[in-house]
């Protein structure tokens, strides 16, 4: 059964009995979803020359399985799958599935339809076609066919509907995930950094932009209308989950602007920019828990695969066997093994997935890798952090490192497949071939127009099969107006993120360290406090907001890092000089100067905390260590002198350094003290002596009621306190203090229980 409309026809599944026609109020309750199964991108080529991205195996499961399970778990009743290229492959796969076939009695969906648009050239064409069909009756979830998520949308849907009921112009909610203070790997695999400007009170989106290392100017100009909203946040620490909740009005906005092609760069940016004209309000929901990410490029494919291995995506993990007939079990060494797998004695497989019918011969090692079904791994093979798809043969003595090898490929004996290599379907490497590492090779048996490629024996060896595949790019096809050399898509076109060989200069890109890091080799022991980065040459955010909406700051860029760096240096030296001053005991003037610097530089709470930690530990180290020119006091006396010699200093540390009574704030300040001492920012101390001074300072702060035992214990339990050998040594010297606090807490609890028992007896 099919129906015509728009630019193409829709192949409609038989489905289950739908809700009664004409009952508009009931149709409003039907939750619909639209899956975009074609991205119109070439990031996964040469693999997608033969297989659509949504059917590529992710931990041996076609990616679309995760997307459909996500929708089913959120109560979606009707699904429309928009197919472009390879539409027949997608339809055949779904119809061949016992779970998703729309004719199946066990399908969780009332309806599942395939919609083909033969002449679509972009996602915008899909969505304009969807608007013409008028099959969307109410709120719907818009996702791509490469989504992996375990998020539950009940609360988000409820908030979206409440906003819509209060104001019909509230038509769109984008789901975002905070990367937190320790950015997850999915936050680091971003060549393009999304910039969201959000009203923190209402969640309303005010502006959207994108940044990437290849652009010539590294700043975003804020629209003047943003400042009319008072407080706002500029967020670069968010992962775009690729989950949008929409009303039919969203489709109308696409139809009104035929130049919109991309959901974010065009639609989101354009609608927010012209909101006064269209009157529509868009919102963001920022999640701190749950998992959601798109396998939108090879780097994200890599990251998500490792996340599935590490069970971040529960319940969608290998041993949940999402596909009918899969038989994975979780076994020792962090492995997931299917039935009929042979791993010979003398071989070792760790933290990997191995599909049924696969053989791993003696002497071979497989680590952090995904091996498909019916693969043959020879003797003394080494496979690390790689993806080997079904029916692949790896010859004796071969080495494969951080690469992807597609179905039915053959890697000959003694071959070397270096990091970043992509070997497509049916490629054959002759024995002894060593592939180039710079740049990593992409080898395919088909050309861009899907014709057989002429074999290059210089690359694949005599008797091999395949040729070098290069993604075609020219000035017209480039997404970036400055040409292909600065097209950000190139950052996401390989398995390995790298800026090597690209048109970029270090002077125009932020190279500052993460917000959470000290550097021990910065002049005078200080550290950079600038735009948070996840790569040393990347402007992407990793640890929090860029700033808040103060009217005098209309732009932000990498240069603002210099202002933050200046704040840190001036603040540390000002506080340190005040603590050393022997002519007076009042700290008020130092506090006023510090707060003035904070306002002048728009310093964050984290920046203030770090500056205060460095200044006070520097003074304590100076008193403690003769090598720093001090009198060589005992650690406890040095810490006490640094904290209490100036009237008002303790209050300053409590109110500004710690910033509150929450346990998390206290733990962060303790961590800042540790980093200052471990990095050398406080002075030249041996790690063990730095640890003694840290223990003394923590004990003094506890005695002065600045830190409570819960805050210190939370710091002790924080994994960041053990990152690096020096940090571990410094932390270890505080063990006696921590154990004392733990015992004191237990004794106090015991005494309280005894008091309660006595009261009960008195009653």
mmCIF file of N, CA and C in Angstrom, residues 539-653:
data_model
loop_
_atom_site.group_PDB
_atom_site.id
_atom_site.type_symbol
_atom_site.label_atom_id
_atom_site.label_comp_id
_atom_site.label_asym_id
_atom_site.label_seq_id
_atom_site.Cartn_x
_atom_site.Cartn_y
_atom_site.Cartn_z
ATOM 1 N N UNK A 539 38.534 24.901 20.567
ATOM 2 C CA UNK A 539 37.809 25.888 21.355
ATOM 3 C C UNK A 539 36.567 25.309 21.986
ATOM 4 N N UNK A 540 36.373 23.996 21.904
ATOM 5 C CA UNK A 540 35.158 23.420 22.472
ATOM 6 C C UNK A 540 35.172 23.514 23.975
ATOM 7 N N UNK A 541 33.985 23.699 24.560
ATOM 8 C CA UNK A 541 33.871 23.841 26.006
ATOM 9 C C UNK A 541 33.901 22.508 26.688
ATOM 10 N N UNK A 542 34.380 22.448 27.900
ATOM 11 C CA UNK A 542 34.419 21.195 28.602
ATOM 12 C C UNK A 542 34.016 21.271 30.039
ATOM 13 N N UNK A 543 33.868 22.421 30.632
ATOM 14 C CA UNK A 543 33.640 22.418 32.050
ATOM 15 C C UNK A 543 32.648 23.408 32.573
ATOM 16 N N UNK A 544 31.862 24.061 31.789
ATOM 17 C CA UNK A 544 30.891 24.962 32.363
ATOM 18 C C UNK A 544 30.542 26.101 31.447
ATOM 19 N N UNK A 545 29.923 27.123 32.022
ATOM 20 C CA UNK A 545 29.459 28.252 31.243
ATOM 21 C C UNK A 545 30.626 29.164 30.895
ATOM 22 N N UNK A 546 30.516 29.828 29.739
ATOM 23 C CA UNK A 546 31.485 30.849 29.389
ATOM 24 C C UNK A 546 31.250 32.096 30.214
ATOM 25 N N UNK A 547 30.035 32.359 30.597
ATOM 26 C CA UNK A 547 29.790 33.557 31.369
ATOM 27 C C UNK A 547 28.316 33.808 31.521
ATOM 28 N N UNK A 548 27.964 34.904 32.162
ATOM 29 C CA UNK A 548 26.577 35.251 32.343
ATOM 30 C C UNK A 548 26.283 36.530 31.601
ATOM 31 N N UNK A 549 24.986 36.861 31.517
ATOM 32 C CA UNK A 549 24.580 37.956 30.656
ATOM 33 C C UNK A 549 24.738 39.316 31.283
ATOM 34 N N UNK A 550 25.912 39.871 31.285
ATOM 35 C CA UNK A 550 26.108 41.233 31.723
ATOM 36 C C UNK A 550 26.223 42.114 30.488
ATOM 37 N N UNK A 551 25.516 43.253 30.525
ATOM 38 C CA UNK A 551 25.327 44.055 29.323
ATOM 39 C C UNK A 551 26.628 44.517 28.697
ATOM 40 N N UNK A 552 27.690 44.650 29.472
ATOM 41 C CA UNK A 552 28.913 45.168 28.897
ATOM 42 C C UNK A 552 29.677 44.107 28.111
ATOM 43 N N UNK A 553 29.254 42.886 28.173
ATOM 44 C CA UNK A 553 29.982 41.814 27.482
ATOM 45 C C UNK A 553 29.125 41.251 26.366
ATOM 46 N N UNK A 554 29.277 41.772 25.145
ATOM 47 C CA UNK A 554 28.440 41.347 24.036
ATOM 48 C C UNK A 554 29.088 40.246 23.214
ATOM 49 N N UNK A 555 30.369 40.029 23.361
ATOM 50 C CA UNK A 555 31.043 38.965 22.639
ATOM 51 C C UNK A 555 31.915 38.186 23.596
ATOM 52 N N UNK A 556 32.216 36.939 23.207
ATOM 53 C CA UNK A 556 33.234 36.204 23.941
ATOM 54 C C UNK A 556 34.089 35.498 22.914
ATOM 55 N N UNK A 557 35.355 35.340 23.199
ATOM 56 C CA UNK A 557 36.223 34.616 22.281
ATOM 57 C C UNK A 557 37.430 34.098 23.039
ATOM 58 N N UNK A 558 38.333 33.475 22.294
ATOM 59 C CA UNK A 558 39.517 32.908 22.935
ATOM 60 C C UNK A 558 40.350 33.971 23.615
ATOM 61 N N UNK A 559 40.247 35.211 23.136
ATOM 62 C CA UNK A 559 41.019 36.287 23.755
ATOM 63 C C UNK A 559 40.573 36.570 25.176
ATOM 64 N N UNK A 560 39.312 36.206 25.498
ATOM 65 C CA UNK A 560 38.855 36.432 26.865
ATOM 66 C C UNK A 560 39.653 35.604 27.857
ATOM 67 N N UNK A 561 40.313 34.555 27.365
ATOM 68 C CA UNK A 561 41.179 33.764 28.230
ATOM 69 C C UNK A 561 42.302 34.608 28.799
ATOM 70 N N UNK A 562 42.790 35.579 27.995
ATOM 71 C CA UNK A 562 43.853 36.440 28.486
ATOM 72 C C UNK A 562 43.371 37.254 29.677
ATOM 73 N N UNK A 563 42.107 37.689 29.615
ATOM 74 C CA UNK A 563 41.543 38.440 30.727
ATOM 75 C C UNK A 563 41.467 37.574 31.969
ATOM 76 N N UNK A 564 41.049 36.310 31.796
ATOM 77 C CA UNK A 564 40.972 35.402 32.927
ATOM 78 C C UNK A 564 42.359 35.111 33.494
ATOM 79 N N UNK A 565 43.327 34.973 32.604
ATOM 80 C CA UNK A 565 44.696 34.714 33.051
ATOM 81 C C UNK A 565 45.227 35.920 33.831
ATOM 82 N N UNK A 566 44.919 37.129 33.337
ATOM 83 C CA UNK A 566 45.341 38.340 34.037
ATOM 84 C C UNK A 566 44.680 38.426 35.404
ATOM 85 N N UNK A 567 43.388 38.055 35.476
ATOM 86 C CA UNK A 567 42.702 38.043 36.770
ATOM 87 C C UNK A 567 43.424 37.127 37.747
ATOM 88 N N UNK A 568 43.759 35.929 37.292
ATOM 89 C CA UNK A 568 44.397 34.970 38.196
ATOM 90 C C UNK A 568 45.716 35.509 38.733
ATOM 91 N N UNK A 569 46.559 35.985 37.835
ATOM 92 C CA UNK A 569 47.866 36.492 38.278
ATOM 93 C C UNK A 569 47.721 37.667 39.239
ATOM 94 N N UNK A 570 46.880 38.647 38.874
ATOM 95 C CA UNK A 570 46.713 39.826 39.728
ATOM 96 C C UNK A 570 46.090 39.457 41.072
ATOM 97 N N UNK A 571 45.090 38.561 41.030
ATOM 98 C CA UNK A 571 44.400 38.182 42.264
ATOM 99 C C UNK A 571 45.329 37.432 43.213
ATOM 100 N N UNK A 572 46.084 36.476 42.678
ATOM 101 C CA UNK A 572 47.001 35.702 43.518
ATOM 102 C C UNK A 572 48.052 36.608 44.142
ATOM 103 N N UNK A 573 48.667 37.473 43.340
ATOM 104 C CA UNK A 573 49.725 38.338 43.877
ATOM 105 C C UNK A 573 49.160 39.334 44.893
ATOM 106 N N UNK A 574 47.950 39.857 44.625
ATOM 107 C CA UNK A 574 47.346 40.792 45.572
ATOM 108 C C UNK A 574 47.050 40.152 46.913
ATOM 109 N N UNK A 575 46.459 38.969 46.906
ATOM 110 C CA UNK A 575 46.145 38.265 48.157
ATOM 111 C C UNK A 575 47.419 37.848 48.882
ATOM 112 N N UNK A 576 48.369 37.337 48.116
ATOM 113 C CA UNK A 576 49.613 36.877 48.735
ATOM 114 C C UNK A 576 50.358 38.034 49.401
ATOM 115 N N UNK A 577 50.412 39.169 48.721
ATOM 116 C CA UNK A 577 51.074 40.344 49.309
ATOM 117 C C UNK A 577 50.371 40.784 50.589
ATOM 118 N N UNK A 578 49.039 40.716 50.588
ATOM 119 C CA UNK A 578 48.288 41.113 51.788
ATOM 120 C C UNK A 578 48.574 40.166 52.944
ATOM 121 N N UNK A 579 48.683 38.873 52.663
ATOM 122 C CA UNK A 579 48.967 37.900 53.717
ATOM 123 C C UNK A 579 50.384 38.057 54.262
ATOM 124 N N UNK A 580 51.295 38.510 53.441
ATOM 125 C CA UNK A 580 52.692 38.692 53.874
ATOM 126 C C UNK A 580 52.906 40.015 54.612
ATOM 127 N N UNK A 581 52.005 40.963 54.412
ATOM 128 C CA UNK A 581 52.175 42.307 54.970
ATOM 129 C C UNK A 581 52.164 42.250 56.501
ATOM 130 N N UNK A 582 53.220 42.755 57.123
ATOM 131 C CA UNK A 582 53.333 42.725 58.593
ATOM 132 C C UNK A 582 52.944 44.049 59.240
ATOM 133 N N UNK A 583 52.524 45.021 58.436
ATOM 134 C CA UNK A 583 52.216 46.348 58.994
ATOM 135 C C UNK A 583 50.791 46.468 59.494
ATOM 136 N N UNK A 584 49.950 45.540 59.154
ATOM 137 C CA UNK A 584 48.558 45.601 59.598
ATOM 138 C C UNK A 584 47.956 44.213 59.645
ATOM 139 N N UNK A 585 46.820 44.106 60.339
ATOM 140 C CA UNK A 585 46.201 42.793 60.465
ATOM 141 C C UNK A 585 44.806 42.751 59.846
ATOM 142 N N UNK A 586 44.429 43.783 59.083
ATOM 143 C CA UNK A 586 43.094 43.845 58.497
ATOM 144 C C UNK A 586 43.138 43.336 57.058
ATOM 145 N N UNK A 587 42.167 42.490 56.707
ATOM 146 C CA UNK A 587 42.136 41.877 55.373
ATOM 147 C C UNK A 587 41.106 42.546 54.460
ATOM 148 N N UNK A 588 40.389 43.544 54.959
ATOM 149 C CA UNK A 588 39.279 44.131 54.207
ATOM 150 C C UNK A 588 39.733 44.758 52.895
ATOM 151 N N UNK A 589 40.851 45.484 52.917
ATOM 152 C CA UNK A 589 41.308 46.142 51.692
ATOM 153 C C UNK A 589 41.679 45.117 50.622
ATOM 154 N N UNK A 590 42.282 43.997 51.049
ATOM 155 C CA UNK A 590 42.631 42.938 50.096
ATOM 156 C C UNK A 590 41.370 42.321 49.498
ATOM 157 N N UNK A 591 40.327 42.168 50.332
ATOM 158 C CA UNK A 591 39.064 41.617 49.849
ATOM 159 C C UNK A 591 38.432 42.546 48.825
ATOM 160 N N UNK A 592 38.421 43.855 49.111
ATOM 161 C CA UNK A 592 37.836 44.815 48.181
ATOM 162 C C UNK A 592 38.574 44.813 46.847
ATOM 163 N N UNK A 593 39.907 44.766 46.910
ATOM 164 C CA UNK A 593 40.701 44.730 45.680
ATOM 165 C C UNK A 593 40.397 43.467 44.881
ATOM 166 N N UNK A 594 40.286 42.345 45.583
ATOM 167 C CA UNK A 594 39.998 41.067 44.925
ATOM 168 C C UNK A 594 38.646 41.112 44.222
ATOM 169 N N UNK A 595 37.601 41.592 44.912
ATOM 170 C CA UNK A 595 36.269 41.636 44.330
ATOM 171 C C UNK A 595 36.216 42.610 43.159
ATOM 172 N N UNK A 596 37.014 43.694 43.218
ATOM 173 C CA UNK A 596 37.093 44.608 42.087
ATOM 174 C C UNK A 596 37.693 43.932 40.865
ATOM 175 N N UNK A 597 38.750 43.147 41.079
ATOM 176 C CA UNK A 597 39.345 42.390 39.982
ATOM 177 C C UNK A 597 38.351 41.397 39.401
ATOM 178 N N UNK A 598 37.588 40.771 40.279
ATOM 179 C CA UNK A 598 36.599 39.790 39.825
ATOM 180 C C UNK A 598 35.572 40.433 38.897
ATOM 181 N N UNK A 599 35.061 41.602 39.283
ATOM 182 C CA UNK A 599 34.065 42.287 38.465
ATOM 183 C C UNK A 599 34.673 42.785 37.155
ATOM 184 N N UNK A 600 35.891 43.310 37.221
ATOM 185 C CA UNK A 600 36.525 43.848 36.021
ATOM 186 C C UNK A 600 36.792 42.776 34.982
ATOM 187 N N UNK A 601 37.048 41.550 35.432
ATOM 188 C CA UNK A 601 37.389 40.460 34.519
ATOM 189 C C UNK A 601 36.272 39.440 34.353
ATOM 190 N N UNK A 602 35.111 39.683 35.004
ATOM 191 C CA UNK A 602 33.979 38.752 34.929
ATOM 192 C C UNK A 602 34.421 37.332 35.274
ATOM 193 N N UNK A 603 35.208 37.214 36.343
ATOM 194 C CA UNK A 603 35.766 35.916 36.729
ATOM 195 C C UNK A 603 34.682 34.999 37.273
ATOM 196 N N UNK A 604 34.791 33.737 36.956
ATOM 197 C CA UNK A 604 33.830 32.743 37.425
ATOM 198 C C UNK A 604 34.104 32.365 38.881
ATOM 199 N N UNK A 605 33.145 31.677 39.494
ATOM 200 C CA UNK A 605 33.346 31.183 40.859
ATOM 201 C C UNK A 605 34.551 30.246 40.922
ATOM 202 N N UNK A 606 34.698 29.422 39.881
ATOM 203 C CA UNK A 606 35.821 28.481 39.859
ATOM 204 C C UNK A 606 37.151 29.229 39.793
ATOM 205 N N UNK A 607 37.193 30.307 39.018
ATOM 206 C CA UNK A 607 38.431 31.087 38.912
ATOM 207 C C UNK A 607 38.772 31.743 40.244
ATOM 208 N N UNK A 608 37.762 32.254 40.947
ATOM 209 C CA UNK A 608 38.007 32.854 42.259
ATOM 210 C C UNK A 608 38.508 31.804 43.241
ATOM 211 N N UNK A 609 37.885 30.644 43.216
ATOM 212 C CA UNK A 609 38.287 29.570 44.131
ATOM 213 C C UNK A 609 39.748 29.200 43.918
ATOM 214 N N UNK A 610 40.147 29.078 42.662
ATOM 215 C CA UNK A 610 41.529 28.685 42.376
ATOM 216 C C UNK A 610 42.524 29.744 42.830
ATOM 217 N N UNK A 611 42.203 31.016 42.559
ATOM 218 C CA UNK A 611 43.118 32.093 42.946
ATOM 219 C C UNK A 611 43.302 32.136 44.458
ATOM 220 N N UNK A 612 42.223 31.981 45.198
ATOM 221 C CA UNK A 612 42.294 32.005 46.662
ATOM 222 C C UNK A 612 43.081 30.809 47.175
ATOM 223 N N UNK A 613 42.853 29.641 46.584
ATOM 224 C CA UNK A 613 43.583 28.441 47.008
ATOM 225 C C UNK A 613 45.078 28.614 46.791
ATOM 226 N N UNK A 614 45.458 29.151 45.638
ATOM 227 C CA UNK A 614 46.880 29.333 45.350
ATOM 228 C C UNK A 614 47.501 30.344 46.313
ATOM 229 N N UNK A 615 46.811 31.461 46.542
ATOM 230 C CA UNK A 615 47.376 32.511 47.401
ATOM 231 C C UNK A 615 47.611 32.009 48.820
ATOM 232 N N UNK A 616 46.625 31.334 49.404
ATOM 233 C CA UNK A 616 46.755 30.895 50.799
ATOM 234 C C UNK A 616 47.730 29.727 50.927
ATOM 235 N N UNK A 617 47.748 28.805 49.971
ATOM 236 C CA UNK A 617 48.727 27.714 50.048
ATOM 237 C C UNK A 617 50.132 28.239 49.796
ATOM 238 N N UNK A 618 50.252 29.269 48.963
ATOM 239 C CA UNK A 618 51.572 29.851 48.711
ATOM 240 C C UNK A 618 52.132 30.488 49.981
ATOM 241 N N UNK A 619 51.267 31.170 50.717
ATOM 242 C CA UNK A 619 51.716 31.775 51.976
ATOM 243 C C UNK A 619 52.061 30.693 52.991
ATOM 244 N N UNK A 620 51.240 29.659 53.075
ATOM 245 C CA UNK A 620 51.515 28.572 54.019
ATOM 246 C C UNK A 620 52.821 27.867 53.662
ATOM 247 N N UNK A 621 53.042 27.614 52.359
ATOM 248 C CA UNK A 621 54.280 26.953 51.927
ATOM 249 C C UNK A 621 55.491 27.814 52.222
ATOM 250 N N UNK A 622 55.331 29.103 52.083
ATOM 251 C CA UNK A 622 56.417 30.041 52.367
ATOM 252 C C UNK A 622 56.818 29.972 53.842
ATOM 253 N N UNK A 623 55.832 29.854 54.730
ATOM 254 C CA UNK A 623 56.120 29.757 56.160
ATOM 255 C C UNK A 623 56.646 28.376 56.538
ATOM 256 N N UNK A 624 56.230 27.376 55.809
ATOM 257 C CA UNK A 624 56.538 25.986 56.133
ATOM 258 C C UNK A 624 57.926 25.568 55.656
ATOM 259 N N UNK A 625 58.333 26.057 54.489
ATOM 260 C CA UNK A 625 59.516 25.491 53.841
ATOM 261 C C UNK A 625 60.662 26.482 53.796
ATOM 262 N N UNK A 626 61.787 26.159 54.403
ATOM 263 C CA UNK A 626 62.961 27.036 54.312
ATOM 264 C C UNK A 626 63.402 27.250 52.866
ATOM 265 N N UNK A 627 63.186 26.231 52.007
ATOM 266 C CA UNK A 627 63.614 26.375 50.617
ATOM 267 C C UNK A 627 62.820 27.449 49.878
ATOM 268 N N UNK A 628 61.675 27.853 50.461
ATOM 269 C CA UNK A 628 60.907 28.949 49.878
ATOM 270 C C UNK A 628 61.190 30.278 50.570
ATOM 271 N N UNK A 629 62.241 30.312 51.381
ATOM 272 C CA UNK A 629 62.618 31.561 52.030
ATOM 273 C C UNK A 629 61.921 31.799 53.346
ATOM 274 N N UNK A 630 61.195 30.818 53.857
ATOM 275 C CA UNK A 630 60.445 30.996 55.087
ATOM 276 C C UNK A 630 61.196 30.510 56.307
ATOM 277 N N UNK A 631 60.558 30.653 57.480
ATOM 278 C CA UNK A 631 61.228 30.278 58.738
ATOM 279 C C UNK A 631 61.235 28.783 59.006
ATOM 280 N N UNK A 632 60.545 28.011 58.237
ATOM 281 C CA UNK A 632 60.518 26.570 58.452
ATOM 282 C C UNK A 632 59.682 26.162 59.641
ATOM 283 N N UNK A 633 58.450 26.709 59.744
ATOM 284 C CA UNK A 633 57.534 26.339 60.818
ATOM 285 C C UNK A 633 57.010 24.924 60.610
ATOM 286 N N UNK A 634 56.479 24.346 61.675
ATOM 287 C CA UNK A 634 55.779 23.075 61.526
ATOM 288 C C UNK A 634 54.563 23.281 60.624
ATOM 289 N N UNK A 635 54.127 22.222 59.998
ATOM 290 C CA UNK A 635 53.034 22.323 59.027
ATOM 291 C C UNK A 635 51.784 22.931 59.647
ATOM 292 N N UNK A 636 51.413 22.476 60.859
ATOM 293 C CA UNK A 636 50.194 22.974 61.501
ATOM 294 C C UNK A 636 50.309 24.466 61.802
ATOM 295 N N UNK A 637 51.497 24.899 62.276
ATOM 296 C CA UNK A 637 51.677 26.321 62.601
ATOM 297 C C UNK A 637 51.695 27.166 61.332
ATOM 298 N N UNK A 638 52.302 26.662 60.271
ATOM 299 C CA UNK A 638 52.349 27.398 59.014
ATOM 300 C C UNK A 638 50.946 27.578 58.447
ATOM 301 N N UNK A 639 50.151 26.524 58.507
ATOM 302 C CA UNK A 639 48.783 26.605 58.002
ATOM 303 C C UNK A 639 47.955 27.567 58.839
ATOM 304 N N UNK A 640 48.097 27.485 60.166
ATOM 305 C CA UNK A 640 47.355 28.365 61.047
ATOM 306 C C UNK A 640 47.719 29.822 60.851
ATOM 307 N N UNK A 641 49.029 30.089 60.717
ATOM 308 C CA UNK A 641 49.490 31.457 60.510
ATOM 309 C C UNK A 641 48.941 32.023 59.199
ATOM 310 N N UNK A 642 48.966 31.225 58.119
ATOM 311 C CA UNK A 642 48.485 31.696 56.820
ATOM 312 C C UNK A 642 47.004 32.030 56.856
ATOM 313 N N UNK A 643 46.230 31.270 57.626
ATOM 314 C CA UNK A 643 44.775 31.439 57.622
ATOM 315 C C UNK A 643 44.284 32.463 58.635
ATOM 316 N N UNK A 644 44.964 32.607 59.755
ATOM 317 C CA UNK A 644 44.387 33.387 60.856
ATOM 318 C C UNK A 644 45.134 34.665 61.203
ATOM 319 N N UNK A 645 46.257 34.925 60.555
ATOM 320 C CA UNK A 645 47.046 36.103 60.942
ATOM 321 C C UNK A 645 46.358 37.408 60.567
ATOM 322 N N UNK A 646 45.485 37.381 59.599
ATOM 323 C CA UNK A 646 44.791 38.579 59.160
ATOM 324 C C UNK A 646 43.307 38.504 59.544
ATOM 325 N N UNK A 647 42.847 39.525 60.199
ATOM 326 C CA UNK A 647 41.448 39.596 60.600
ATOM 327 C C UNK A 647 40.546 39.624 59.357
ATOM 328 N N UNK A 648 39.612 38.718 59.316
ATOM 329 C CA UNK A 648 38.681 38.651 58.194
ATOM 330 C C UNK A 648 39.093 37.674 57.111
ATOM 331 N N UNK A 649 40.307 37.097 57.196
ATOM 332 C CA UNK A 649 40.783 36.185 56.155
ATOM 333 C C UNK A 649 39.991 34.876 56.154
ATOM 334 N N UNK A 650 39.714 34.365 57.361
ATOM 335 C CA UNK A 650 38.960 33.107 57.447
ATOM 336 C C UNK A 650 37.562 33.288 56.873
ATOM 337 N N UNK A 651 36.915 34.404 57.222
ATOM 338 C CA UNK A 651 35.584 34.687 56.688
ATOM 339 C C UNK A 651 35.630 34.814 55.165
ATOM 340 N N UNK A 652 36.675 35.431 54.657
ATOM 341 C CA UNK A 652 36.854 35.582 53.208
ATOM 342 C C UNK A 652 36.967 34.218 52.535
ATOM 343 N N UNK A 653 37.761 33.336 53.104
ATOM 344 C CA UNK A 653 37.911 31.996 52.535
ATOM 345 C C UNK A 653 36.581 31.249 52.559
#
